[in-house]
Amino acid sequence: MNPFLSQTLNNLKPGEAAVISSIDADKSFFLRLAALGFRIGKQIELVRCASFNGPLHVRIGSTDIILRRSEAKRIQVRSL
Amino acid sequence: MKRIALLGMPNTGKSTLFNRLSGSSARVGNWPGITVDLMSAKILMGGHIAELIDLPGLYDLQGYSDDEQVVRHFLSNNNLDLVIIVANSAQIDRQLSLAIQIRALGLPSMLILNMSDEAKRAGISIDEKAMSLKLGMPVVKISAKYGDHCPEALKTAAGVLSKNKLPIDAEHINGQLQQDLNVEAEMESIVDETVQMPIQLGNDLTSRIDKFLLHPWLGLPIFFAAMYVLFQFIFNAGKPLQDGIAWLLTLFRTNALEPLLINTPTWLSGLLLDGVYNGLGTVAAFIPIIVLFFLIMTMVEDSGYLSRAAFLVDALMAKMGLDGRGFVMVLMGFGCNVPALMGTRVMRSKNMRLLTMLVIPLSLCSARLQVFLFMTATLFTTSQAPLVLFALYLVSFSTIFITAILFKNQYKNNEPFILELPPYRFPTLRQIWLRGWQEVKYFLNRASKFITIGVILVWALTHLPMGLAPASKATFAGQIGDWFSTVLNPIGIDSQLAIALIFGFVAKEIVIGALAVIYGLQGDALMHLMAQKLDWVQGMSFMLFTLIYTPCLSTIITLKNEAKSWLFAWISILWSLALAWVVSFIFYQSARLLGF
Ligand SMILES: Nc1nc2c(ncn2[C@@H]2O[C@H](COP(=O)(O)OP(=O)(O)O)[C@@H](O)[C@H]2O)c(=O)[nH]1
């Protein structure tokens, strides 16, 4: 991954880690993400994806979270 | 009386703590300003009796989810003496925000760092004295599940209570809720100075189990296999228990009640025995299934597997506007609709929950299966019967699918799908048992009255006016069957079958018994007569109608209780009646057109 290029969370590969660079969400979704630990500058790892284009399983710190791809698209990450 | 609320993010152990503190005194109650039920209990605290309330989990006081609005409305409509914030110690680096927000409201509060057992194992250490100083509220470490330090937490709470004389006015809180805060910076500074987390975090065992259970190819087969096993267990273990209860009830009836009522007029003993007593029996029949269902569900939920099931099947469910947890409940509905409806409480978005509750009654439950087993044996050969049953299951799935698609915009889910996967845990026996017991109590409190009234009503319809043969044409039920003949004839259902449908409204188990009463025959003789009177097209149409038109009285009452709305229960009844008629009509008329 090119370190200067940012991409969306759903484009990471399973096992790959990155840093959250921006979050594009309305207030309610932003608050929810923040409460679950999604903050700019935090490290995030894509653990696995569900089959049939299902949700993503990510890890931030000690928390494991699942979210749909449509929601993951709103989170920009850059490489470590 | 002092009033105390438990508040925290989902999955932090609020209910576990609530159950530990409240013992068996918990009850479900209504509160001003909100429409959902909350559990509350009276507890003894430092010489006072205090009322403890378990609030729904929330992520942020300013959030917009249904639960977050409930908590906000609760705080701005009810005066409180103390807010106990419950946080998961292992995630304190992000959960501290709630404590900061509550403090800013000016509410007397304390922070409980729960799951200290897990935090210790993960190598996390928290200096609670320093945290308490920085936060300006007492901080206590406990483990709600194992009971460590719970008495200390109570003592601390009593201390806070005795310091404040007056509860904080809810009006004032309402104003405070609007203000914006910079929680982030403060949280970071407190965590930096009071919490030590190991660099390498994460639960090894959980990751390893996940590798297997969430495997790209194995995950789904394991899920379906697990569901199948649990399903078989609940309903196979439930059947003998239900039979046992039925046996006891009959024994009591023949040996005690009938001799007692021998000199009363027939109508009165009929009303008391076939109406009231049978009504209570209908309620009792659900007890074993509800207990077993929630024993198993507590394990599935508390272990953390339910959220993982959501992960596995979400791709299939999202198009129908449902989610994976709803899917598990729909599957369980194939055993019995009643506990499945109660189980939808795990879904926190109100609309998605309503949509799930709308489709569950369409799943072919074991009671309906009994009717179909009898009918298929009567009307089809042994090689045809399994195919017919299979077709009925397919129809059931299709009606679920169609209903979800049609109503998904009506009950649009407006919450993002984003869930925490907790580490695998195993609930204690105490937790499992408590849950089963609580749910049964809830069902009995809420449902027994209406179910009994319904059974009495159907008894009256099929036995009045007085002096007629039960379920005969001249009874009210027979007359209703006649009135509806114009709508029922086009689907091949005659007035005698219509009376059976009225009985079936109470419970599908009694449909066969009702047919026996209506035709005045039993067992093989009944089968013969029915095979003569009905051709297979009529029989099939009757089965399709029975499958869809309405599950049973208990399901409807549960639906109403869970949705807290008669309107919703009516929507469900009318929709399934309409759908049943349309499906039977299409089947019956096309079969006749094709010359069958
Ligand atoms: N290890 C551990 N697990 C706990 C503790 N308290 C609760 N749990 C578990 O955490 C999960 C969530 O608890 P629950 O009370 O349902 O949380 P709520 O959503 O906040 O009401 C359940 O599996 C509990 O068994 C604790 O102190 N230690």
XYZ file of C-alpha atoms and ligand atoms in Angstrom:
704
model
C 0.000 0.000 0.000
C 1.282 3.426 -0.888
C 1.847 5.269 2.401
C 0.669 8.602 1.017
C -2.488 7.281 -0.477
C -5.512 6.973 1.698
C -8.199 4.436 1.025
C -11.458 3.379 2.604
C -11.613 0.769 5.348
C -13.445 -1.752 3.190
C -10.482 -1.890 0.795
C -8.088 -3.290 3.378
C -7.203 -6.952 3.166
C -7.858 -9.368 6.017
C -4.973 -9.179 8.474
C -3.950 -5.721 7.287
C -3.709 -2.827 9.755
C -3.930 0.913 9.109
C -4.565 4.235 10.824
C -7.909 6.029 10.686
C -7.408 9.289 8.816
C -10.912 10.649 8.423
C -14.513 9.750 9.102
C -17.331 10.959 6.920
C -20.530 10.533 8.912
C -23.504 12.451 10.216
C -23.563 13.362 13.875
C -25.374 10.287 15.182
C -23.177 7.805 13.349
C -20.096 9.794 14.267
C -21.005 9.638 17.960
C -21.588 5.888 17.739
C -18.253 5.333 16.025
C -16.459 7.503 18.557
C -18.005 5.587 21.456
C -16.812 2.325 19.949
C -13.284 3.693 19.679
C -13.118 4.865 16.051
C -11.053 8.041 16.343
C -8.731 9.780 13.957
C -5.185 8.580 14.467
C -6.217 5.244 16.001
C -4.864 2.019 14.633
C -7.406 -0.361 13.117
C -7.033 -3.887 11.842
C -9.299 -5.690 9.413
C -9.610 -9.150 10.927
C -11.869 -10.829 8.369
C -14.768 -10.326 5.989
C -17.959 -12.368 5.977
C -18.722 -14.339 2.839
C -21.223 -13.166 0.192
C -20.059 -9.575 0.553
C -21.143 -9.548 4.181
C -19.918 -7.341 7.022
C -16.339 -6.665 8.089
C -14.791 -7.693 11.370
C -12.332 -5.071 12.609
C -10.293 -4.596 15.770
C -9.444 -1.326 17.486
C -7.402 -1.683 20.639
C -9.171 -4.299 22.731
C -12.516 -4.043 20.982
C -13.738 -6.269 18.153
C -16.451 -4.712 16.016
C -18.499 -5.801 13.017
C -19.904 -3.305 10.525
C -21.391 -3.400 7.040
C -19.355 -2.455 3.999
C -21.580 0.537 3.271
C -20.628 1.922 6.678
C -16.962 1.010 6.324
C -16.807 3.052 3.103
C -17.198 6.217 5.131
C -13.996 5.596 7.051
C -10.729 6.614 5.405
C -7.500 4.966 6.484
C -3.828 5.383 5.652
C -1.063 2.855 6.047
C 0.961 2.678 9.241
C -37.866 6.753 48.563
C -34.481 7.304 46.921
C -34.241 6.553 43.233
C -31.107 5.155 41.619
C -30.450 4.401 37.939
C -27.917 2.031 36.392
C -26.512 3.451 33.179
C -23.774 2.307 30.834
C -22.814 1.130 27.388
C -24.357 -2.095 26.076
C -22.721 -5.295 27.320
C -21.011 -3.778 30.313
C -22.894 -5.990 32.766
C -25.688 -3.665 33.893
C -28.298 -6.408 33.931
C -25.932 -8.787 35.657
C -25.323 -6.217 38.383
C -29.009 -5.382 38.554
C -29.906 -9.030 39.065
C -27.252 -9.431 41.704
C -28.443 -6.417 43.669
C -32.153 -6.962 43.264
C -32.441 -10.673 43.952
C -35.937 -11.738 43.081
C -37.729 -8.484 43.753
C -37.374 -7.201 40.202
C -40.448 -6.139 38.308
C -41.188 -4.551 34.979
C -42.661 -1.097 35.083
C -43.758 1.910 33.098
C -42.065 5.250 33.493
C -43.097 8.776 32.578
C -41.761 10.020 29.260
C -40.846 6.660 27.751
C -42.726 3.834 26.093
C -40.460 0.862 26.759
C -40.572 -1.218 29.912
C -37.701 -0.933 32.357
C -36.818 -3.364 35.100
C -36.803 -1.932 38.582
C -36.409 -3.315 42.068
C -36.535 -2.145 45.636
C -33.271 -2.691 47.448
C -31.988 -1.982 50.910
C -29.173 0.525 50.904
C -27.534 1.832 54.043
C -30.762 1.704 56.035
C -32.923 3.225 53.299
C -35.108 1.475 50.828
C -34.125 2.625 47.372
C -35.566 1.951 43.958
C -33.023 0.697 41.440
C -33.729 1.046 37.726
C -31.896 -0.738 34.911
C -31.679 1.678 31.950
C -31.105 0.421 28.393
C -27.514 0.477 27.145
C -26.318 3.598 25.375
C -23.134 4.746 23.707
C -23.472 8.477 23.952
C -25.878 10.739 25.823
C -26.351 12.739 22.653
C -26.875 9.750 20.390
C -29.981 9.175 18.314
C -30.594 5.470 18.621
C -33.912 4.342 20.092
C -32.280 3.338 23.361
C -30.313 6.562 23.627
C -33.517 8.544 23.251
C -35.186 6.408 25.890
C -32.415 7.156 28.370
C -32.534 10.884 27.597
C -36.293 10.979 28.040
C -35.993 9.044 31.259
C -33.386 11.429 32.666
C -35.410 14.492 31.770
C -38.714 13.159 33.138
C -37.733 11.391 36.361
C -35.955 12.877 39.345
C -32.933 10.851 40.410
C -30.856 10.679 43.572
C -27.977 8.757 42.074
C -26.730 7.537 38.723
C -24.474 4.497 38.833
C -22.398 4.379 35.662
C -21.303 0.866 34.782
C -18.245 0.475 32.557
C -16.259 -2.468 31.266
C -12.804 -2.058 32.841
C -11.101 -3.588 29.820
C -12.526 -0.822 27.644
C -12.294 2.047 30.073
C -10.181 4.026 27.590
C -13.315 4.673 25.551
C -16.133 4.137 28.048
C -15.099 6.868 30.450
C -16.863 9.358 28.179
C -20.266 8.473 29.632
C -19.120 9.242 33.166
C -17.843 12.632 32.042
C -21.118 13.372 30.287
C -23.227 12.386 33.303
C -21.088 14.452 35.649
C -21.561 17.457 33.379
C -25.319 17.111 33.832
C -24.816 17.740 37.510
C -26.308 14.422 38.581
C -24.925 12.770 41.718
C -23.035 9.843 40.307
C -20.521 7.092 40.865
C -18.552 4.926 38.466
C -18.415 1.159 38.658
C -15.525 -0.510 36.873
C -17.069 -3.871 36.127
C -15.469 -7.073 34.822
C -12.421 -6.477 36.974
C -11.752 -10.225 36.646
C -11.305 -9.924 32.885
C -9.292 -6.724 33.137
C -6.912 -8.351 35.581
C -6.432 -11.317 33.313
C -5.715 -9.002 30.379
C -3.060 -7.196 32.449
C -4.916 -3.902 32.683
C -4.428 -1.938 35.858
C -6.479 1.046 36.906
C -5.712 3.380 39.776
C -9.247 3.954 40.952
C -8.302 6.437 43.689
C -6.568 8.722 41.217
C -9.414 8.275 38.751
C -11.947 9.157 41.430
C -10.080 12.366 42.256
C -9.789 13.422 38.622
C -13.359 12.515 37.813
C -14.838 13.967 40.976
C -16.972 10.931 41.760
C -16.446 7.674 43.659
C -14.985 4.836 41.593
C -15.297 1.160 42.614
C -13.924 -1.944 40.902
C -16.225 -4.958 40.935
C -17.076 -8.151 39.164
C -20.841 -8.334 38.862
C -20.766 -11.841 37.491
C -18.810 -13.358 40.370
C -19.948 -10.897 43.021
C -16.513 -9.537 43.963
C -16.676 -6.201 45.810
C -20.389 -5.729 45.211
C -21.025 -4.981 48.933
C -18.364 -2.240 48.819
C -20.048 -0.734 45.798
C -23.361 -0.691 47.673
C -21.748 0.974 50.671
C -20.228 3.655 48.461
C -23.582 4.240 46.805
C -25.242 4.592 50.216
C -22.571 7.143 51.116
C -23.373 9.287 48.099
C -27.088 9.016 48.824
C -26.776 10.181 52.401
C -24.825 13.238 51.292
C -27.500 14.601 48.969
C -30.718 15.588 50.560
C -32.823 16.445 47.537
C -33.082 14.696 44.195
C -31.947 16.666 41.198
C -34.836 18.164 39.327
C -35.422 16.504 35.972
C -36.355 19.854 34.397
C -32.879 21.080 35.035
C -31.355 17.993 33.393
C -33.406 18.591 30.295
C -31.648 21.938 29.779
C -28.232 20.474 30.470
C -28.632 17.677 27.935
C -28.368 20.120 25.059
C -24.894 21.414 25.804
C -21.850 20.265 23.875
C -18.775 19.171 25.715
C -15.247 18.382 24.875
C -15.266 14.931 26.371
C -12.460 13.541 24.236
C -9.616 15.591 25.637
C -10.589 15.055 29.248
C -11.081 11.337 28.793
C -7.652 11.003 27.226
C -5.969 12.883 30.024
C -7.654 10.845 32.756
C -6.903 7.542 31.037
C -3.278 8.541 30.467
C -2.733 9.162 34.144
C -4.752 6.384 35.736
C -4.874 3.394 33.397
C -2.128 1.058 32.313
C -2.831 -1.176 29.383
C -0.416 -3.751 28.030
C 0.810 -2.966 24.507
C -0.363 -6.281 23.135
C -4.064 -6.500 23.774
C -6.665 -8.902 22.543
C -8.078 -12.124 23.753
C -6.100 -15.018 22.389
C -8.602 -17.744 23.080
C -11.451 -15.738 21.553
C -9.404 -15.081 18.409
C -8.663 -18.751 18.064
C -12.289 -19.806 18.480
C -13.333 -17.106 16.030
C -10.922 -18.436 13.441
C -12.970 -21.581 13.478
C -16.528 -20.354 14.096
C -16.282 -17.397 11.713
C -14.359 -19.309 9.069
C -15.249 -18.145 5.524
C -16.526 -21.591 4.471
C -17.134 -23.421 7.715
C -18.827 -20.561 9.559
C -22.254 -20.857 7.946
C -22.503 -24.667 8.040
C -21.491 -24.598 11.716
C -24.105 -21.947 12.387
C -26.891 -23.943 10.767
C -25.786 -27.154 12.451
C -25.704 -25.408 15.830
C -29.141 -23.922 15.307
C -30.489 -27.321 14.315
C -29.104 -28.994 17.415
C -30.387 -26.285 19.773
C -33.757 -26.316 18.074
C -34.070 -30.066 18.385
C -33.025 -29.903 21.996
C -35.512 -27.194 23.006
C -38.476 -28.816 21.340
C -37.668 -32.439 22.017
C -37.022 -31.754 25.665
C -40.060 -29.474 25.776
C -42.531 -31.982 24.355
C -42.474 -34.495 27.232
C -42.669 -31.644 29.729
C -45.674 -30.192 27.927
C -47.272 -33.626 27.792
C -46.598 -34.028 31.496
C -48.313 -30.746 32.309
C -51.263 -31.683 30.102
C -51.495 -35.058 31.868
C -51.493 -33.427 35.295
C -54.136 -30.934 34.241
C -56.397 -33.692 32.899
C -55.863 -35.735 36.029
C -56.880 -32.829 38.199
C -59.864 -32.175 35.983
C -61.261 -35.712 35.984
C -60.518 -36.490 39.594
C -61.176 -33.220 41.336
C -62.954 -30.618 39.244
C -65.496 -32.746 37.428
C -66.771 -34.507 40.568
C -66.931 -31.125 42.266
C -69.026 -29.586 39.494
C -71.230 -32.595 38.972
C -74.328 -30.878 40.317
C -73.889 -27.564 38.577
C -75.792 -26.819 35.355
C -74.014 -27.995 32.187
C -73.459 -24.489 30.896
C -71.704 -23.466 34.100
C -69.470 -26.506 34.328
C -68.758 -26.108 30.581
C -67.802 -22.487 31.084
C -65.613 -23.283 34.071
C -63.956 -26.407 32.674
C -63.802 -25.842 28.916
C -63.502 -22.105 29.200
C -61.581 -20.986 32.268
C -59.692 -24.174 33.093
C -58.693 -24.852 29.493
C -57.616 -21.240 29.186
C -55.268 -21.645 32.122
C -54.097 -24.921 30.588
C -53.272 -23.128 27.342
C -51.119 -20.694 29.290
C -49.438 -23.480 31.268
C -48.503 -25.372 28.118
C -46.090 -22.587 27.186
C -44.149 -22.590 30.437
C -41.706 -25.439 29.656
C -40.983 -24.133 26.162
C -40.332 -20.598 27.389
C -38.018 -21.782 30.161
C -36.062 -24.077 27.848
C -35.887 -21.475 25.109
C -34.422 -18.853 27.400
C -32.051 -21.297 29.094
C -30.581 -21.952 25.662
C -30.852 -18.370 24.436
C -29.055 -17.049 27.511
C -26.166 -19.314 26.637
C -26.181 -18.301 22.977
C -26.444 -14.612 23.830
C -24.101 -14.414 26.793
C -21.492 -16.555 25.125
C -21.261 -13.888 22.433
C -22.281 -16.238 19.639
C -25.461 -14.346 18.757
C -23.514 -11.308 17.541
C -21.320 -13.683 15.579
C -24.387 -15.226 13.986
C -25.304 -11.705 12.923
C -21.920 -11.416 11.252
C -22.336 -14.709 9.411
C -25.806 -14.281 7.971
C -26.036 -10.526 7.598
C -25.355 -10.647 3.859
C -28.421 -12.840 3.369
C -30.612 -10.818 5.709
C -29.777 -7.234 4.806
C -31.851 -7.370 1.615
C -34.929 -8.290 3.609
C -34.371 -5.425 6.017
C -33.659 -7.871 8.838
C -30.483 -8.655 10.678
C -28.769 -11.826 11.776
C -30.146 -11.801 15.296
C -33.632 -11.498 13.859
C -32.894 -14.461 11.650
C -32.027 -16.611 14.647
C -35.381 -15.693 16.210
C -37.265 -16.467 12.988
C -35.588 -19.889 12.901
C -36.626 -20.482 16.498
C -40.139 -19.437 15.522
C -40.330 -22.678 13.564
C -40.441 -24.359 16.940
C -42.770 -21.984 18.735
C -43.631 -18.390 17.888
C -44.165 -17.190 21.453
C -40.622 -17.367 22.884
C -39.204 -16.318 19.503
C -41.209 -13.099 19.721
C -40.023 -12.528 23.285
C -36.444 -13.183 22.159
C -36.520 -10.314 19.649
C -35.833 -8.047 22.618
C -32.118 -8.474 21.850
C -32.661 -6.304 18.786
C -32.223 -2.733 19.842
C -33.643 -0.926 16.828
C -37.373 -0.618 17.345
C -38.314 -0.768 13.683
C -36.199 -3.770 12.878
C -37.664 -5.487 15.885
C -41.209 -4.756 14.701
C -40.422 -6.076 11.232
C -39.015 -9.260 12.752
C -42.088 -9.625 14.948
C -44.297 -9.251 11.891
C -42.658 -12.185 10.095
C -42.191 -14.609 13.008
C -45.899 -15.613 13.171
C -45.586 -16.866 9.598
C -43.096 -19.556 10.520
C -44.560 -23.032 10.569
C -44.419 -23.853 14.266
C -44.620 -27.335 15.761
C -48.301 -26.922 16.676
C -49.216 -26.282 13.059
C -47.025 -29.194 12.065
C -49.268 -31.504 14.094
C -52.332 -30.399 12.136
C -50.493 -30.908 8.859
C -49.235 -34.336 9.850
C -52.811 -35.404 10.515
C -54.233 -33.825 7.365
C -51.529 -35.118 5.035
C -51.915 -38.612 6.469
C -55.661 -38.336 5.820
C -55.566 -36.992 2.303
C -52.316 -38.173 0.713
C -50.415 -41.402 0.211
C -47.371 -42.081 2.358
C -45.065 -41.185 -0.505
C -46.863 -37.918 -1.261
C -47.213 -36.714 2.318
C -43.560 -35.728 2.914
C -43.534 -33.737 -0.320
C -46.651 -31.878 0.745
C -45.077 -31.079 4.107
C -41.946 -29.861 2.389
C -44.072 -27.640 0.147
C -45.748 -26.161 3.228
C -42.340 -25.281 4.693
C -41.408 -23.623 1.424
C -44.632 -21.616 1.481
C -43.863 -20.578 5.049
C -40.405 -19.314 4.065
C -41.825 -17.531 1.032
C -44.476 -15.711 3.060
C -41.772 -14.587 5.494
C -39.673 -13.336 2.623
C -42.563 -11.546 0.878
C -43.784 -9.944 4.107
C -40.310 -8.671 4.987
C -39.789 -7.200 1.520
C -43.224 -5.567 1.456
C -43.001 -4.049 4.929
C -39.337 -3.195 5.045
C -39.907 0.424 4.057
C -42.746 0.751 6.553
C -40.467 -0.380 9.355
C -37.302 1.147 8.046
C -34.302 0.487 10.190
C -32.560 3.779 10.836
C -29.711 2.571 12.973
C -26.322 1.743 11.509
C -25.364 -1.903 11.620
C -22.363 -1.771 13.880
C -21.987 -4.231 16.697
C -19.391 -5.165 19.213
C -18.169 -8.744 19.261
C -17.630 -9.467 22.946
C -15.058 -12.059 23.968
C -16.486 -15.558 24.409
C -17.888 -15.942 27.894
C -19.821 -18.649 29.606
C -22.803 -17.620 31.725
C -23.047 -18.965 35.258
C -25.869 -21.376 36.093
C -27.361 -18.687 38.257
C -27.545 -16.283 35.284
C -29.122 -18.925 33.042
C -31.717 -19.946 35.569
C -32.602 -16.388 36.536
C -33.283 -15.466 32.948
C -35.558 -18.434 32.288
C -37.493 -17.695 35.437
C -37.823 -13.964 34.718
C -39.159 -14.557 31.231
C -41.769 -17.042 32.423
C -42.866 -14.650 35.122
C -43.168 -11.911 32.547
C -45.200 -14.121 30.212
C -47.540 -15.243 32.994
C -48.082 -11.714 34.285
C -48.739 -10.231 30.916
C -50.403 -12.942 28.911
C -52.443 -15.229 31.133
C -55.380 -12.871 31.543
C -55.946 -12.210 27.854
C -55.324 -15.793 26.802
C -57.883 -17.053 29.296
C -60.421 -14.464 28.175
C -59.827 -15.496 24.558
C -60.338 -19.175 25.312
C -63.569 -18.401 27.165
C -64.762 -16.332 24.210
C -64.159 -19.156 21.757
C -65.890 -21.567 24.136
C -68.890 -19.223 24.203
C -68.971 -18.940 20.410
C -68.901 -22.687 19.921
C -71.304 -23.619 22.762
C -73.930 -20.860 22.825
C -76.882 -20.391 22.525
C -77.557 -22.953 25.232
C -78.858 -26.411 24.568
C -77.157 -26.994 21.214
C -74.643 -29.651 20.258
C -71.191 -28.103 20.654
C -69.739 -26.639 17.442
C -72.898 -27.427 15.511
C -74.285 -25.213 12.792
C -76.715 -23.323 14.988
C -74.087 -22.109 17.459
C -72.632 -18.653 17.092
C -69.529 -20.172 15.576
C -71.660 -22.013 13.012
C -73.476 -18.802 12.189
C -70.201 -16.943 11.764
C -69.034 -19.764 9.498
C -72.185 -19.225 7.421
C -71.725 -15.475 7.201
C -68.237 -15.982 5.925
C -69.224 -18.630 3.421
C -69.128 -16.105 0.593
C -65.459 -15.432 1.251
C -64.549 -18.979 2.281
C -66.289 -20.837 -0.563
C -63.930 -19.471 -3.232
C -61.052 -21.069 -1.326
C -62.828 -24.378 -0.872
C -63.494 -24.142 2.858
C -66.992 -25.184 3.916
C -68.790 -24.044 7.040
C -67.684 -27.051 9.117
C -64.033 -26.385 8.379
C -64.703 -22.725 9.122
C -65.718 -23.702 12.663
C -62.424 -25.581 13.010
C -60.647 -22.385 11.964
C -62.385 -20.480 14.745
C -61.091 -23.066 17.226
C -57.675 -22.829 15.614
C -57.557 -19.211 16.593
C -56.952 -20.306 20.179
C -54.275 -22.884 19.487
C -53.438 -25.097 16.558
C -53.108 -28.101 18.846
C -56.861 -28.185 19.304
C -57.812 -28.082 15.606
C -57.814 -31.871 15.279
C -59.803 -32.155 18.494
C -62.219 -29.577 17.144
C -62.675 -31.538 13.923
C -63.474 -34.586 16.020
C -66.165 -32.629 17.871
C -67.527 -31.055 14.678
C -67.828 -34.346 12.782
C -68.636 -36.333 15.909
C -65.989 -38.940 15.096
C -62.483 -39.760 16.273
C -59.239 -41.303 15.046
C -59.500 -43.524 11.987
C -63.228 -42.935 11.584
C -62.586 -39.177 11.471
C -59.858 -39.707 8.888
C -62.202 -41.797 6.728
C -64.992 -39.305 6.857
C -62.681 -36.409 6.055
C -61.119 -38.261 3.178
C -64.629 -38.789 1.808
C -65.853 -35.255 2.342
C -62.751 -33.388 1.233
C -60.700 -33.807 -1.902
C -56.986 -33.071 -1.760
C -57.352 -29.618 -3.310
C -59.736 -28.538 -0.569
C -57.534 -30.103 2.089
C -54.453 -28.376 0.756
C -56.262 -25.063 0.621
C -57.362 -25.562 4.231
C -53.779 -26.323 5.247
C -52.440 -23.245 3.454
C -55.026 -21.108 5.181
C -54.233 -22.696 8.543
C -50.532 -22.118 7.993
C -50.879 -18.412 7.351
C -54.089 -17.002 8.836
C -53.096 -16.554 12.445
C -50.669 -18.454 14.635
C -52.580 -18.659 17.897
C -54.033 -16.514 20.614
C -50.880 -16.711 22.735
C -48.761 -15.456 19.862
C -51.082 -12.534 19.281
C -51.101 -11.573 22.951
C -47.311 -11.849 23.089
C -47.039 -9.741 19.952
C -49.190 -7.075 21.557
C -47.191 -7.174 24.805
C -43.823 -6.986 23.112
C -44.813 -4.246 20.669
C -46.843 -2.463 23.355
C -49.499 -1.795 20.798
C -52.860 -3.333 19.961
C -52.622 -1.575 16.616
C -49.531 -3.556 15.717
C -51.193 -6.806 16.791
C -54.156 -5.956 14.581
C -51.928 -5.129 11.627
C -50.330 -8.527 12.051
C -53.701 -10.337 12.272
C -55.245 -8.554 9.318
C -52.160 -8.941 7.171
C -51.909 -12.660 7.796
C -55.649 -13.170 7.214
C -55.438 -11.323 3.922
C -52.302 -13.142 2.858
C -53.798 -16.505 3.838
C -56.890 -15.854 1.781
C -54.952 -14.708 -1.283
C -52.571 -17.678 -1.187
C -55.397 -20.191 -0.698
C -57.483 -18.499 -3.391
C -54.689 -18.610 -5.947
C -53.967 -22.238 -5.096
C -57.576 -23.418 -5.038
C -58.741 -21.648 -8.162
C -55.708 -22.570 -10.254
C -55.951 -26.202 -9.166
C -59.622 -26.248 -10.148
C -58.862 -24.500 -13.444
C -56.248 -27.125 -14.188
C -58.962 -29.708 -13.739
C -58.029 -31.211 -10.354
N -16.161 -11.849 33.168
C -17.190 -11.098 33.537
N -18.275 -11.085 32.746
C -19.326 -10.316 33.113
C -19.306 -9.532 34.295
N -20.485 -8.880 34.381
C -21.213 -9.244 33.301
N -20.521 -10.117 32.543
C -20.951 -10.728 31.276
O -21.047 -9.709 30.307
C -22.111 -9.968 29.393
C -23.051 -8.785 29.325
O -23.704 -8.626 30.542
P -25.133 -7.950 30.675
O -25.450 -7.896 32.114
O -26.095 -8.624 29.764
O -24.808 -6.513 30.112
P -25.763 -5.285 29.793
O -25.956 -5.293 28.325
O -24.960 -4.096 30.213
O -27.004 -5.443 30.578
C -22.780 -11.225 29.891
O -22.251 -12.307 29.140
C -22.343 -11.310 31.336
O -22.303 -12.646 31.772
C -18.126 -9.587 35.119
O -18.018 -8.933 36.139
N -17.104 -10.377 34.679
